[in-house]
Short mmCIF file of C-alpha atoms and ligand atoms in Angstrom, two decimals:
data_model
loop_
_atom_site.label_atom_id
_atom_site.label_comp_id
_atom_site.label_asym_id
_atom_site.label_seq_id
_atom_site.Cartn_x
_atom_site.Cartn_y
_atom_site.Cartn_z
CA MET H 1 71.14 156.34 195.99
CA PRO H 2 71.73 154.48 199.24
CA ASN H 3 74.47 156.01 201.29
CA ASN H 4 76.26 152.77 202.06
CA GLU H 5 79.84 151.84 201.69
CA PHE H 6 79.17 148.99 199.25
CA GLY H 7 77.27 151.12 196.70
CA ASP H 8 74.78 148.31 196.86
CA PHE H 9 72.14 148.27 194.10
CA GLN H 10 71.33 144.70 193.16
CA THR H 11 70.25 144.55 189.53
CA PRO H 12 66.65 143.33 189.17
CA ILE H 13 66.69 140.03 187.31
CA GLU H 14 64.32 141.34 184.64
CA LEU H 15 66.72 144.17 183.85
CA ALA H 16 69.73 141.82 183.92
CA ARG H 17 67.93 139.61 181.36
CA ALA H 18 67.12 142.56 179.10
CA LEU H 19 70.73 143.79 179.27
CA VAL H 20 72.20 140.37 178.53
CA ASN H 21 69.89 140.19 175.48
CA THR H 22 71.65 143.19 173.96
CA LEU H 23 75.05 141.45 173.97
CA PRO H 24 76.54 140.01 170.78
CA ARG H 25 75.40 136.40 170.21
CA GLN H 26 78.58 134.68 171.26
CA ARG H 27 79.39 131.38 172.99
CA TRP H 28 81.23 132.77 175.99
CA THR H 29 83.49 130.20 177.61
CA ARG H 30 84.56 132.39 180.55
CA ILE H 31 82.24 134.75 182.37
CA LEU H 32 83.42 136.97 185.21
CA GLU H 33 81.19 139.13 187.37
CA PRO H 34 83.29 141.39 189.59
CA THR H 35 81.24 142.69 192.57
CA CYS H 36 78.55 140.10 191.81
CA GLY H 37 76.25 140.67 194.82
CA VAL H 38 73.55 137.97 194.91
CA GLY H 39 74.58 137.02 191.37
CA ASN H 40 71.68 138.15 189.24
CA PHE H 41 73.80 138.47 186.11
CA LEU H 42 75.46 135.10 186.83
CA SER H 43 72.04 133.53 187.18
CA VAL H 44 70.92 134.85 183.76
CA MET H 45 74.20 133.68 182.23
CA ALA H 46 73.84 130.27 183.91
CA GLN H 47 70.63 129.77 181.96
CA SER H 48 71.96 130.89 178.58
CA HIS H 49 75.51 129.53 179.06
CA PRO H 50 75.25 126.49 181.34
CA GLU H 51 78.54 125.12 180.04
CA ALA H 52 80.57 128.33 180.51
CA GLU H 53 82.93 128.76 183.45
CA ARG H 54 81.29 131.43 185.60
CA VAL H 55 83.20 133.24 188.34
CA GLY H 56 82.00 135.98 190.66
CA ILE H 57 83.82 138.17 193.16
CA GLU H 58 81.95 139.66 196.09
CA VAL H 59 83.07 141.24 199.34
CA GLN H 60 79.93 140.58 201.42
CA PRO H 61 79.92 136.88 202.46
CA GLU H 62 76.11 136.51 202.61
CA TYR H 63 75.82 137.72 199.04
CA ALA H 64 78.72 135.50 197.97
CA SER H 65 77.03 132.47 199.45
CA SER H 66 73.73 133.30 197.77
CA ALA H 67 75.47 133.80 194.38
CA SER H 68 77.39 130.52 194.64
CA GLN H 69 74.48 128.58 193.14
CA PHE H 70 75.25 130.29 189.79
CA GLY H 71 79.05 129.95 189.66
CA ARG H 72 82.26 129.86 191.61
CA ILE H 73 82.34 132.85 193.94
CA ILE H 74 85.53 134.31 195.35
CA THR H 75 84.78 136.12 198.58
CA ALA H 76 87.24 138.98 198.37
CA SER H 77 87.61 142.64 197.75
CA ILE H 78 88.05 143.44 194.10
CA PHE H 79 90.53 146.13 195.04
CA ASP H 80 93.05 143.45 196.08
CA PHE H 81 92.69 141.56 192.85
CA ASP H 82 94.26 141.59 189.41
CA LEU H 83 91.03 140.82 187.61
CA ALA H 84 92.69 139.43 184.51
CA GLY H 85 95.49 137.53 186.25
CA ASP H 86 94.36 136.40 189.70
CA VAL H 87 91.31 134.32 188.77
CA ASP H 88 92.35 130.64 188.50
CA TRP H 89 90.35 129.69 185.43
CA THR H 90 90.08 125.94 184.88
CA SER H 91 88.74 126.23 181.33
CA GLU H 92 90.84 126.83 178.22
CA PRO H 93 91.12 130.51 177.23
CA GLY H 94 88.24 131.47 174.96
CA PRO H 95 85.66 134.20 174.43
CA THR H 96 85.53 136.05 177.74
CA LEU H 97 82.75 138.24 179.07
CA VAL H 98 83.07 140.54 182.08
CA ILE H 99 79.61 141.55 183.17
CA GLY H 100 77.95 143.34 186.07
CA ASN H 101 77.16 146.45 187.96
CA PRO H 102 79.99 147.92 190.02
CA PRO H 103 79.24 149.79 193.27
CA TRP H 104 77.45 153.12 192.99
CA VAL H 105 79.49 155.18 195.36
CA THR H 106 82.08 157.90 195.23
CA ASN H 107 85.31 158.08 197.15
CA SER H 108 84.12 161.11 199.09
CA GLN H 109 80.93 159.29 200.18
CA LEU H 110 83.22 156.53 201.44
CA SER H 111 85.27 159.10 203.35
CA VAL H 112 82.12 160.38 205.03
CA LEU H 113 81.30 156.79 206.01
CA ASP H 114 84.87 156.33 207.19
CA SER H 115 84.93 153.22 205.05
CA ILE H 116 87.99 151.15 204.28
CA ASN H 117 86.19 149.66 201.28
CA ARG H 118 88.20 151.57 198.73
CA PRO H 119 91.19 151.15 196.51
CA SER H 120 94.65 151.78 197.76
CA ARG H 121 97.38 152.60 195.32
CA ALA H 122 99.58 149.88 196.74
CA ASN H 123 97.05 147.26 195.63
CA THR H 124 96.76 148.53 192.12
CA LYS H 125 99.00 146.51 189.88
CA ASN H 126 99.89 147.60 186.43
CA ALA H 127 97.21 150.26 186.27
CA ARG H 128 98.46 153.12 184.15
CA GLY H 129 96.46 156.27 184.73
CA ILE H 130 94.84 155.03 187.92
CA ASP H 131 96.89 157.45 189.96
CA ALA H 132 95.27 160.28 188.06
CA ILE H 133 91.87 159.06 189.20
CA THR H 134 92.73 158.27 192.78
CA GLY H 135 94.46 161.64 192.95
CA SER H 136 91.08 163.33 192.64
CA SER H 137 89.27 163.37 195.96
CA ASN H 138 85.83 162.64 194.54
CA PHE H 139 86.42 159.87 192.04
CA ASP H 140 83.74 157.34 191.35
CA ILE H 141 84.48 153.81 192.56
CA ALA H 142 82.77 152.41 189.45
CA GLU H 143 85.12 154.47 187.28
CA PHE H 144 88.07 153.10 189.18
CA ILE H 145 86.82 149.53 188.64
CA TRP H 146 86.23 150.17 184.93
CA ILE H 147 89.71 151.54 184.49
CA LYS H 148 91.18 148.68 186.46
CA LEU H 149 89.37 146.25 184.15
CA VAL H 150 90.29 147.86 180.83
CA THR H 151 93.89 148.15 181.98
CA GLU H 152 94.26 144.64 183.35
CA PHE H 153 92.53 143.07 180.33
CA SER H 154 94.33 145.18 177.76
CA ASP H 155 96.57 142.28 176.70
CA ARG H 156 93.75 139.88 175.71
CA PRO H 157 90.42 139.98 173.88
CA VAL H 158 87.44 140.53 176.16
CA THR H 159 83.97 142.04 176.15
CA ILE H 160 83.17 144.15 179.21
CA ALA H 161 79.53 145.08 179.76
CA MET H 162 78.47 146.82 182.96
CA ILE H 163 75.92 149.25 184.29
CA CYS H 164 77.38 152.64 185.23
CA LYS H 165 76.69 156.35 185.19
CA THR H 166 76.91 157.84 181.69
CA GLN H 167 79.50 160.24 183.07
CA VAL H 168 81.64 157.24 184.10
CA ALA H 169 81.28 155.68 180.63
CA ARG H 170 82.47 158.91 179.01
CA ASN H 171 85.44 159.20 181.34
CA VAL H 172 86.39 155.59 180.63
CA LEU H 173 86.30 156.21 176.86
CA LEU H 174 88.51 159.25 177.29
CA HIS H 175 90.87 157.29 179.51
CA CYS H 176 91.11 154.48 176.92
CA ALA H 177 91.87 156.98 174.16
CA ARG H 178 94.48 158.81 176.21
CA HIS H 179 96.23 155.54 177.07
CA SER H 180 95.79 153.97 173.62
CA LEU H 181 94.01 150.96 175.10
CA PRO H 182 92.90 148.43 172.46
CA VAL H 183 89.19 149.33 172.29
CA THR H 184 87.71 148.20 168.98
CA SER H 185 84.09 149.15 169.63
CA SER H 186 81.77 150.33 172.38
CA SER H 187 78.18 151.36 173.00
CA LEU H 188 75.96 152.91 175.65
CA ARG H 189 72.32 152.01 176.20
CA MET H 190 70.42 154.38 178.44
CA ILE H 191 68.85 152.80 181.51
CA ASP H 192 65.89 154.28 183.36
CA ALA H 193 67.69 154.39 186.74
CA LYS H 194 64.67 155.89 188.48
CA LYS H 195 62.51 152.96 187.44
CA TRP H 196 64.97 150.16 188.12
CA PHE H 197 67.03 151.51 191.03
CA ASP H 198 65.00 154.46 192.29
CA ALA H 199 68.12 156.54 191.68
CA GLY H 200 68.19 160.01 190.17
CA VAL H 201 71.25 159.54 187.99
CA ASP H 202 71.90 159.09 184.27
CA ALA H 203 72.89 155.46 183.99
CA CYS H 204 73.68 153.26 181.05
CA TRP H 205 74.70 149.76 179.97
CA PHE H 206 78.21 150.36 178.75
CA THR H 207 79.78 147.71 176.55
CA VAL H 208 83.42 147.77 175.48
CA GLU H 209 85.23 145.32 173.19
CA LEU H 210 88.95 145.02 173.83
CA GLY H 211 91.19 143.16 171.43
CA PRO H 212 93.39 143.32 168.37
CA GLY H 213 92.29 145.43 165.42
CA ARG H 214 91.65 149.06 164.63
CA THR H 215 90.99 151.14 167.73
CA ASP H 216 87.80 153.19 167.92
CA TYR H 217 87.07 155.48 170.83
CA THR H 218 83.60 156.49 169.73
CA ALA H 219 80.49 154.79 171.09
CA GLN H 220 77.02 154.44 169.59
CA THR H 221 74.40 155.50 172.09
CA TYR H 222 70.94 153.94 172.23
CA PRO H 223 68.06 155.84 173.84
CA ARG H 224 66.71 152.74 175.61
CA VAL H 225 67.94 149.30 176.57
CA ASP H 226 65.75 147.66 173.91
CA ALA H 227 66.23 150.30 171.16
CA SER H 228 67.13 148.72 167.85
CA GLN H 229 68.80 151.83 166.43
CA PRO H 230 71.38 154.19 167.96
CA ASP H 231 70.38 157.84 168.11
CA ASN H 232 73.82 159.38 168.60
CA ARG H 233 77.54 158.70 168.73
CA ILE H 234 79.74 160.12 171.45
CA GLY H 235 83.46 159.73 171.84
CA VAL H 236 86.91 161.05 171.49
CA VAL H 237 87.76 163.03 168.35
CA ASP H 238 91.14 164.73 167.98
CA GLY H 239 91.85 163.95 171.64
CA GLN H 240 88.63 165.57 172.86
CA LEU H 241 85.53 164.02 174.30
CA VAL H 242 82.51 165.14 172.31
CA ALA H 243 78.80 164.59 172.89
CA ASN H 244 77.90 164.14 169.24
CA VAL H 245 80.64 162.92 166.93
CA ASP H 246 78.76 163.60 163.67
CA ALA H 247 77.83 167.16 164.71
CA TYR H 248 81.45 167.73 165.73
CA GLU H 249 82.76 166.53 162.37
CA ARG H 250 80.44 169.05 160.71
CA SER H 251 81.33 171.95 162.98
CA LYS H 252 84.86 171.45 164.24
CA GLN H 253 86.24 174.27 162.09
CA PHE H 254 84.22 176.62 164.31
CA ASP H 255 85.66 175.17 167.52
CA GLY H 256 88.10 177.89 168.46
CA VAL H 257 88.02 181.07 170.48
CA SER H 258 85.11 183.47 170.57
CA PRO H 259 86.09 186.96 169.42
CA LEU H 260 83.84 188.27 172.21
CA MET H 261 84.16 187.52 175.89
CA TRP H 262 81.21 185.67 177.46
CA ARG H 263 80.28 186.89 180.93
CA GLN H 264 78.34 185.45 183.80
CA GLY H 265 75.38 187.35 185.31
CA ILE H 266 75.57 189.02 188.71
CA LYS H 267 76.30 187.07 191.87
CA HIS H 268 75.33 188.56 195.21
CA ASP H 269 74.15 185.62 197.40
CA ALA H 270 71.54 187.84 199.02
CA SER H 271 68.39 187.70 196.92
CA ALA H 272 66.16 188.78 199.84
CA VAL H 273 67.98 192.12 199.89
CA MET H 274 69.33 192.68 196.38
CA GLU H 275 66.33 191.50 194.40
CA LEU H 276 63.10 193.47 194.52
CA ALA H 277 59.69 192.69 193.09
CA GLU H 278 58.12 195.10 190.59
CA ASN H 279 54.63 194.63 192.10
CA ASP H 280 53.72 198.32 192.20
CA GLY H 281 57.06 198.84 193.84
CA PRO H 282 59.86 198.11 193.93
CA ARG H 283 59.22 196.06 197.03
CA THR H 284 61.05 193.43 199.03
CA LYS H 285 59.86 189.83 198.85
CA LEU H 286 57.99 190.48 202.10
CA GLY H 287 56.10 193.35 200.44
CA ALA H 288 57.84 196.38 202.04
CA SER H 289 58.18 199.31 199.66
CA VAL H 290 61.81 200.30 198.94
CA ASP H 291 62.83 203.86 198.17
CA ILE H 292 66.33 204.07 196.71
CA GLU H 293 68.03 206.10 193.98
CA LYS H 294 66.82 204.83 190.57
CA ASP H 295 70.32 204.77 189.07
CA PHE H 296 71.07 201.65 191.09
CA LEU H 297 68.00 199.66 190.05
CA PHE H 298 68.13 197.46 186.97
CA PRO H 299 65.52 195.19 185.36
CA LEU H 300 66.43 191.64 186.40
CA PHE H 301 65.88 188.48 184.40
CA LYS H 302 66.68 185.07 185.84
CA CYS H 303 67.92 182.11 183.82
CA THR H 304 64.41 180.64 183.71
CA ASP H 305 63.05 183.93 182.30
CA VAL H 306 65.76 183.75 179.66
CA TYR H 307 65.04 180.12 178.85
CA ARG H 308 61.27 180.67 178.68
CA ASP H 309 61.59 184.01 176.88
CA ASN H 310 59.74 185.85 179.65
CA LEU H 311 61.59 189.01 178.78
CA SER H 312 59.00 191.51 177.65
CA VAL H 313 57.65 192.33 181.11
CA VAL H 314 59.87 193.26 184.04
CA SER H 315 58.74 191.58 187.25
CA ARG H 316 61.98 191.97 189.26
CA TRP H 317 64.68 194.54 189.82
CA MET H 318 68.21 194.08 191.01
CA ILE H 319 70.13 196.54 193.15
CA VAL H 320 73.56 197.02 191.56
CA PRO H 321 75.56 199.08 194.07
CA GLN H 322 78.87 198.93 192.19
CA SER H 323 80.01 199.28 188.62
CA HIS H 324 82.99 197.06 189.38
CA THR H 325 83.58 194.52 192.19
CA GLY H 326 86.51 196.62 193.40
CA ASP H 327 84.47 199.84 193.85
CA ASP H 328 84.49 201.39 197.29
CA THR H 329 80.86 201.12 198.47
CA GLU H 330 81.39 203.46 201.45
CA LEU H 331 81.17 206.34 198.95
CA LEU H 332 77.48 205.51 198.51
CA ALA H 333 76.85 207.11 201.90
CA SER H 334 77.23 210.49 200.22
CA THR H 335 76.48 209.71 196.54
CA ALA H 336 73.35 207.59 197.14
CA PRO H 337 72.21 208.08 200.75
CA LYS H 338 68.89 206.26 200.33
CA LEU H 339 70.61 203.18 198.87
CA TRP H 340 73.26 203.32 201.61
CA LYS H 341 70.57 203.42 204.29
CA TYR H 342 68.77 200.47 202.68
CA LEU H 343 72.01 198.44 202.53
CA THR H 344 73.03 199.27 206.10
CA ASP H 345 69.50 198.50 207.34
CA ASN H 346 69.96 195.06 205.76
CA ALA H 347 73.60 194.66 206.71
CA ALA H 348 72.96 191.54 208.76
CA VAL H 349 72.08 189.57 205.61
CA LEU H 350 74.81 191.09 203.47
CA ASP H 351 77.57 190.90 206.08
CA GLY H 352 76.50 187.33 206.87
CA ARG H 353 77.20 186.01 203.37
CA LYS H 354 79.14 182.82 203.92
CA SER H 355 81.20 182.53 200.76
CA SER H 356 84.85 183.44 201.23
CA ILE H 357 84.74 185.56 198.04
CA TYR H 358 83.08 188.33 200.05
CA GLN H 359 85.84 188.45 202.63
CA LYS H 360 88.41 191.23 202.40
CA ARG H 361 86.23 192.98 199.82
CA ALA H 362 84.23 196.18 199.89
CA ARG H 363 81.22 195.85 202.17
CA PHE H 364 78.01 194.90 200.25
CA CYS H 365 80.03 194.05 197.13
CA ILE H 366 78.69 191.93 194.28
CA PHE H 367 80.40 189.83 191.59
CA GLY H 368 79.96 189.58 187.84
CA VAL H 369 79.74 193.32 187.40
CA GLY H 370 81.76 195.47 185.02
CA PRO H 371 81.27 197.74 182.00
CA TYR H 372 79.55 194.82 180.23
CA THR H 373 76.76 194.89 182.86
CA PHE H 374 75.71 198.32 181.63
CA ALA H 375 75.85 197.59 177.88
CA PRO H 376 72.38 198.32 176.50
CA TYR H 377 72.07 195.18 174.34
CA LYS H 378 72.84 191.65 175.38
CA ILE H 379 72.58 188.09 174.21
CA ALA H 380 71.69 185.87 177.14
CA ILE H 381 71.50 182.10 177.60
CA SER H 382 70.62 180.02 180.64
CA GLY H 383 73.39 177.77 181.93
CA PHE H 384 70.93 175.46 183.66
CA HIS H 385 68.49 174.42 180.99
CA LYS H 386 68.83 171.49 178.67
CA ILE H 387 67.97 173.22 175.38
CA PRO H 388 70.18 176.12 174.29
CA GLN H 389 68.03 179.23 173.84
CA PHE H 390 69.86 182.43 172.98
CA ARG H 391 67.85 185.60 173.59
CA MET H 392 68.50 189.12 172.43
CA VAL H 393 67.62 191.55 175.23
CA GLY H 394 67.50 195.31 174.84
CA PRO H 395 67.13 198.04 177.47
CA TYR H 396 63.88 198.56 179.37
CA ASP H 397 62.84 202.19 179.44
CA GLY H 398 66.44 203.05 178.63
CA THR H 399 67.91 200.93 181.46
CA PRO H 400 70.00 197.88 180.56
CA ALA H 401 68.75 194.51 181.76
CA VAL H 402 70.84 192.45 184.20
CA PHE H 403 70.85 188.69 184.80
CA ASP H 404 71.42 186.20 187.61
CA ASP H 405 74.65 184.23 187.85
CA ALA H 406 73.16 181.13 186.20
CA THR H 407 72.92 183.13 182.97
CA TYR H 408 75.74 183.81 180.51
CA LEU H 409 75.77 186.90 178.35
CA LEU H 410 77.49 188.80 175.57
CA PRO H 411 77.28 192.61 175.85
CA PHE H 412 76.82 195.01 172.90
CA GLU H 413 76.65 198.78 172.54
CA ASP H 414 75.25 198.44 169.06
CA PRO H 415 71.94 196.63 168.37
CA ALA H 416 72.98 195.63 164.84
CA SER H 417 76.07 193.78 166.14
CA CYS H 418 73.90 192.11 168.76
CA ALA H 419 71.47 190.95 166.05
CA VAL H 420 74.32 189.58 163.92
CA ALA H 421 75.80 187.67 166.88
CA HIS H 422 72.36 186.28 167.68
CA ALA H 423 71.89 185.13 164.08
CA LEU H 424 75.33 183.46 164.20
CA LEU H 425 74.66 181.73 167.53
CA THR H 426 71.32 180.35 166.39
CA GLY H 427 72.53 179.18 162.96
CA LEU H 428 73.26 175.57 162.01
CA GLU H 429 77.01 175.85 162.57
CA ALA H 430 76.83 177.01 166.20
CA THR H 431 73.90 174.66 166.89
CA ASP H 432 76.00 171.72 165.67
CA LEU H 433 79.00 172.80 167.70
CA ILE H 434 76.94 173.17 170.87
CA ALA H 435 75.32 169.76 170.26
CA ALA H 436 78.83 168.36 169.93
CA LEU H 437 80.24 169.95 173.06
CA ALA H 438 77.38 170.00 175.59
CA PHE H 439 76.61 166.96 177.71
CA TRP H 440 72.97 167.49 178.58
CA ASP H 441 73.04 165.23 181.64
CA SER H 442 75.46 167.62 183.38
CA LYS H 443 74.03 169.96 186.00
CA ARG H 444 75.15 172.97 183.98
CA PRO H 445 75.41 171.75 180.40
CA VAL H 446 76.12 175.17 178.90
CA THR H 447 79.25 176.62 180.44
CA LYS H 448 81.21 179.77 179.85
CA LYS H 449 84.08 177.60 178.64
CA LEU H 450 81.86 175.98 176.02
CA LEU H 451 80.44 179.30 174.81
CA GLN H 452 83.92 180.76 174.64
CA ARG H 453 84.86 178.02 172.15
CA ILE H 454 82.32 179.18 169.55
CA ASP H 455 84.33 181.12 166.99
CA LEU H 456 81.67 183.53 165.75
CA SER H 457 84.06 185.18 163.26
CA ALA H 458 84.80 181.83 161.62
CA ILE H 459 81.06 181.15 161.37
CA ALA H 460 80.48 184.63 159.94
CA ARG H 461 83.15 184.08 157.30
CA ALA H 462 81.63 180.72 156.36
CA THR H 463 78.18 182.30 155.95
CA ASP H 464 76.93 184.16 152.90
CA PRO H 465 76.87 187.88 153.93
CA ALA H 466 73.48 188.56 152.32
CA ALA H 467 71.92 185.57 154.09
CA LEU H 468 73.50 186.66 157.37
CA ARG H 469 72.12 190.19 156.95
CA GLU H 470 68.69 188.74 156.28
CA ARG H 471 68.78 186.44 159.32
CA SER H 472 70.09 189.26 161.53
CA ALA H 473 67.31 191.59 160.36
CA ALA H 474 64.74 188.88 161.14
CA THR H 475 66.28 188.40 164.62
CA ALA H 476 66.14 192.14 165.26
CA ALA H 477 62.54 192.35 164.03
CA ALA H 478 61.57 189.52 166.39
CA HIS H 479 63.33 191.09 169.38
CA GLY H 480 62.44 194.73 168.90
CA PRO H 481 65.53 196.89 168.29
CA VAL H 482 65.37 199.17 165.30
CA PHE H 483 68.41 200.27 163.31
CA GLU H 484 69.33 201.26 159.78
CA ALA H 485 70.19 198.75 157.08
CA ALA H 486 73.66 200.33 156.72
CA SER H 487 74.57 199.55 160.32
CA LEU H 488 73.67 195.91 159.71
CA THR H 489 75.97 195.80 156.69
CA HIS H 490 78.78 197.23 158.83
CA ALA H 491 78.06 194.79 161.64
CA VAL H 492 78.21 191.83 159.23
CA ASP H 493 81.51 193.13 157.81
CA ARG H 494 82.92 193.53 161.30
CA ALA H 495 81.82 190.01 162.24
CA ARG H 496 83.60 188.59 159.19
CA GLY H 497 86.72 190.57 160.07
CA HIS H 498 87.17 189.30 163.66
CA THR H 499 85.86 192.50 165.27
CA LEU H 500 82.24 191.72 165.92
C1 SAM E 1 75.71 147.87 192.53
S1 SAM E 1 75.81 146.37 193.45
C2 SAM E 1 75.66 145.23 192.13
C3 SAM E 1 75.57 143.81 192.49
C4 SAM E 1 75.45 142.86 191.33
N1 SAM E 1 76.60 142.98 190.45
C5 SAM E 1 74.20 143.13 190.55
O1 SAM E 1 74.31 143.66 189.44
O2 SAM E 1 73.11 142.84 191.04
C6 SAM E 1 77.49 146.41 193.92
C7 SAM E 1 78.00 145.20 194.62
O3 SAM E 1 79.39 145.38 194.85
C8 SAM E 1 79.74 144.77 196.06
N2 SAM E 1 81.01 145.35 196.48
C9 SAM E 1 81.22 146.56 197.03
N3 SAM E 1 82.53 146.74 197.26
C10 SAM E 1 83.17 145.63 196.84
C11 SAM E 1 84.54 145.23 196.82
N4 SAM E 1 85.49 146.01 197.29
N5 SAM E 1 84.83 144.03 196.29
C12 SAM E 1 83.86 143.22 195.81
N6 SAM E 1 82.54 143.53 195.83
C13 SAM E 1 82.20 144.73 196.33
C14 SAM E 1 78.56 145.10 196.96
O4 SAM E 1 78.50 144.24 198.07
C15 SAM E 1 77.38 144.92 195.99
O5 SAM E 1 76.92 143.61 196.01
#
């Protein structure tokens, strides 16, 4: 993405043509391209709609002059404009299309550039909810423009079709639902932004119909610009934005509160010191052998190990010097002198940790540690990967496994309860709910907040106990732990009774 204040990505004409082809066959009489650049969309529309009144707005005069061959161009900043009211149309009101590709830039990028090319509240007429966006320091300029458009055009029928990030499209849908804007239909078509703009973002062609009629804040999504069939529907259901409306309808009774608390793996920000390689060791990454008390060494699995199921062989260890973040580490000098020496020998790295969370804390402290860290059985899932993979992980040679901070986990003392929870999390109900709640284009699609919404007790109660026992036994058999059938029966009963 170019780091310029105009978020300047001119749409290749071939893409503009393909996008225009997806629009409803309509005789548009008014066509507006805000931020029209050199006017590639206007040029496509000039060919298909020579008789329509075409107007563009562009802030850069050279672009405006180049676009003027395809319509009337107003050289101005869109931020100073009421897009529905300030254009002096000469044609009679009729089917109106707003089309284009607003700037690809965020407010904080503009701050870095010290740019004045950004909205000011004073210039924003009649824009309910815009304050909420401009109040956030890193809002997307394209999102601002979308919201300005849907707000300013909310009193007349219009079709708005523009390229934007999928995240922007979702936020706009949510905004429209929250402000009861008259959206009657909408869709997203995924654009290969790498191919067309050499940009590593998830972008789409977002089309919104505003007008009288029944409001609908769900949008069909198409996997490609030229796809003939949608493959999903996203949107706002019961006031919430969901990633898969159909999956949410099927699973919303399980959207509640998990009876168990999800935890994040350990955070230490010092992998060179706290993580050791097995490699006939333990050894540091540089190969030096490390001799410390065994009680402080735990088999370590990273989120990628969890995702790939590389969990049967231990290749790393983590030093866990505390059993709670608040523990006084100075005591290690007498209780674990070898560990204390190792930590003090490496104090430069540990004391140099930048994050403020380490300030005013015990020296060498870590985060994400508590009784749950030492539970022998765990269910772990990577927060980074795009396919949810829950793993059941038991102790290694009697020592509980620990995880990095990109992994989320549920701790269990009892292997049967762990197997039941695993069976519940991998069943259809939880799979549907996760599909409904996770946006896979986010950096961390699976979050603690999302996992905490999966009501495992409600799923257990909706599942036949015999089938759940069978699935749990199969899970346990696949993952190793051995326990008696009676403990599985008890674990299933506990799961159904809120006390998993
Ligand atoms: C992503 S480009 C898209 C250009 C054109 N719509 C297209 O699709 O090829 C964004 C355009 O917005 C223009 N722009 C940036 N800030 C603007 C503003 N405040 N008012 C009007 N145009 C602006 C830039 O100069 C650039 O031409």
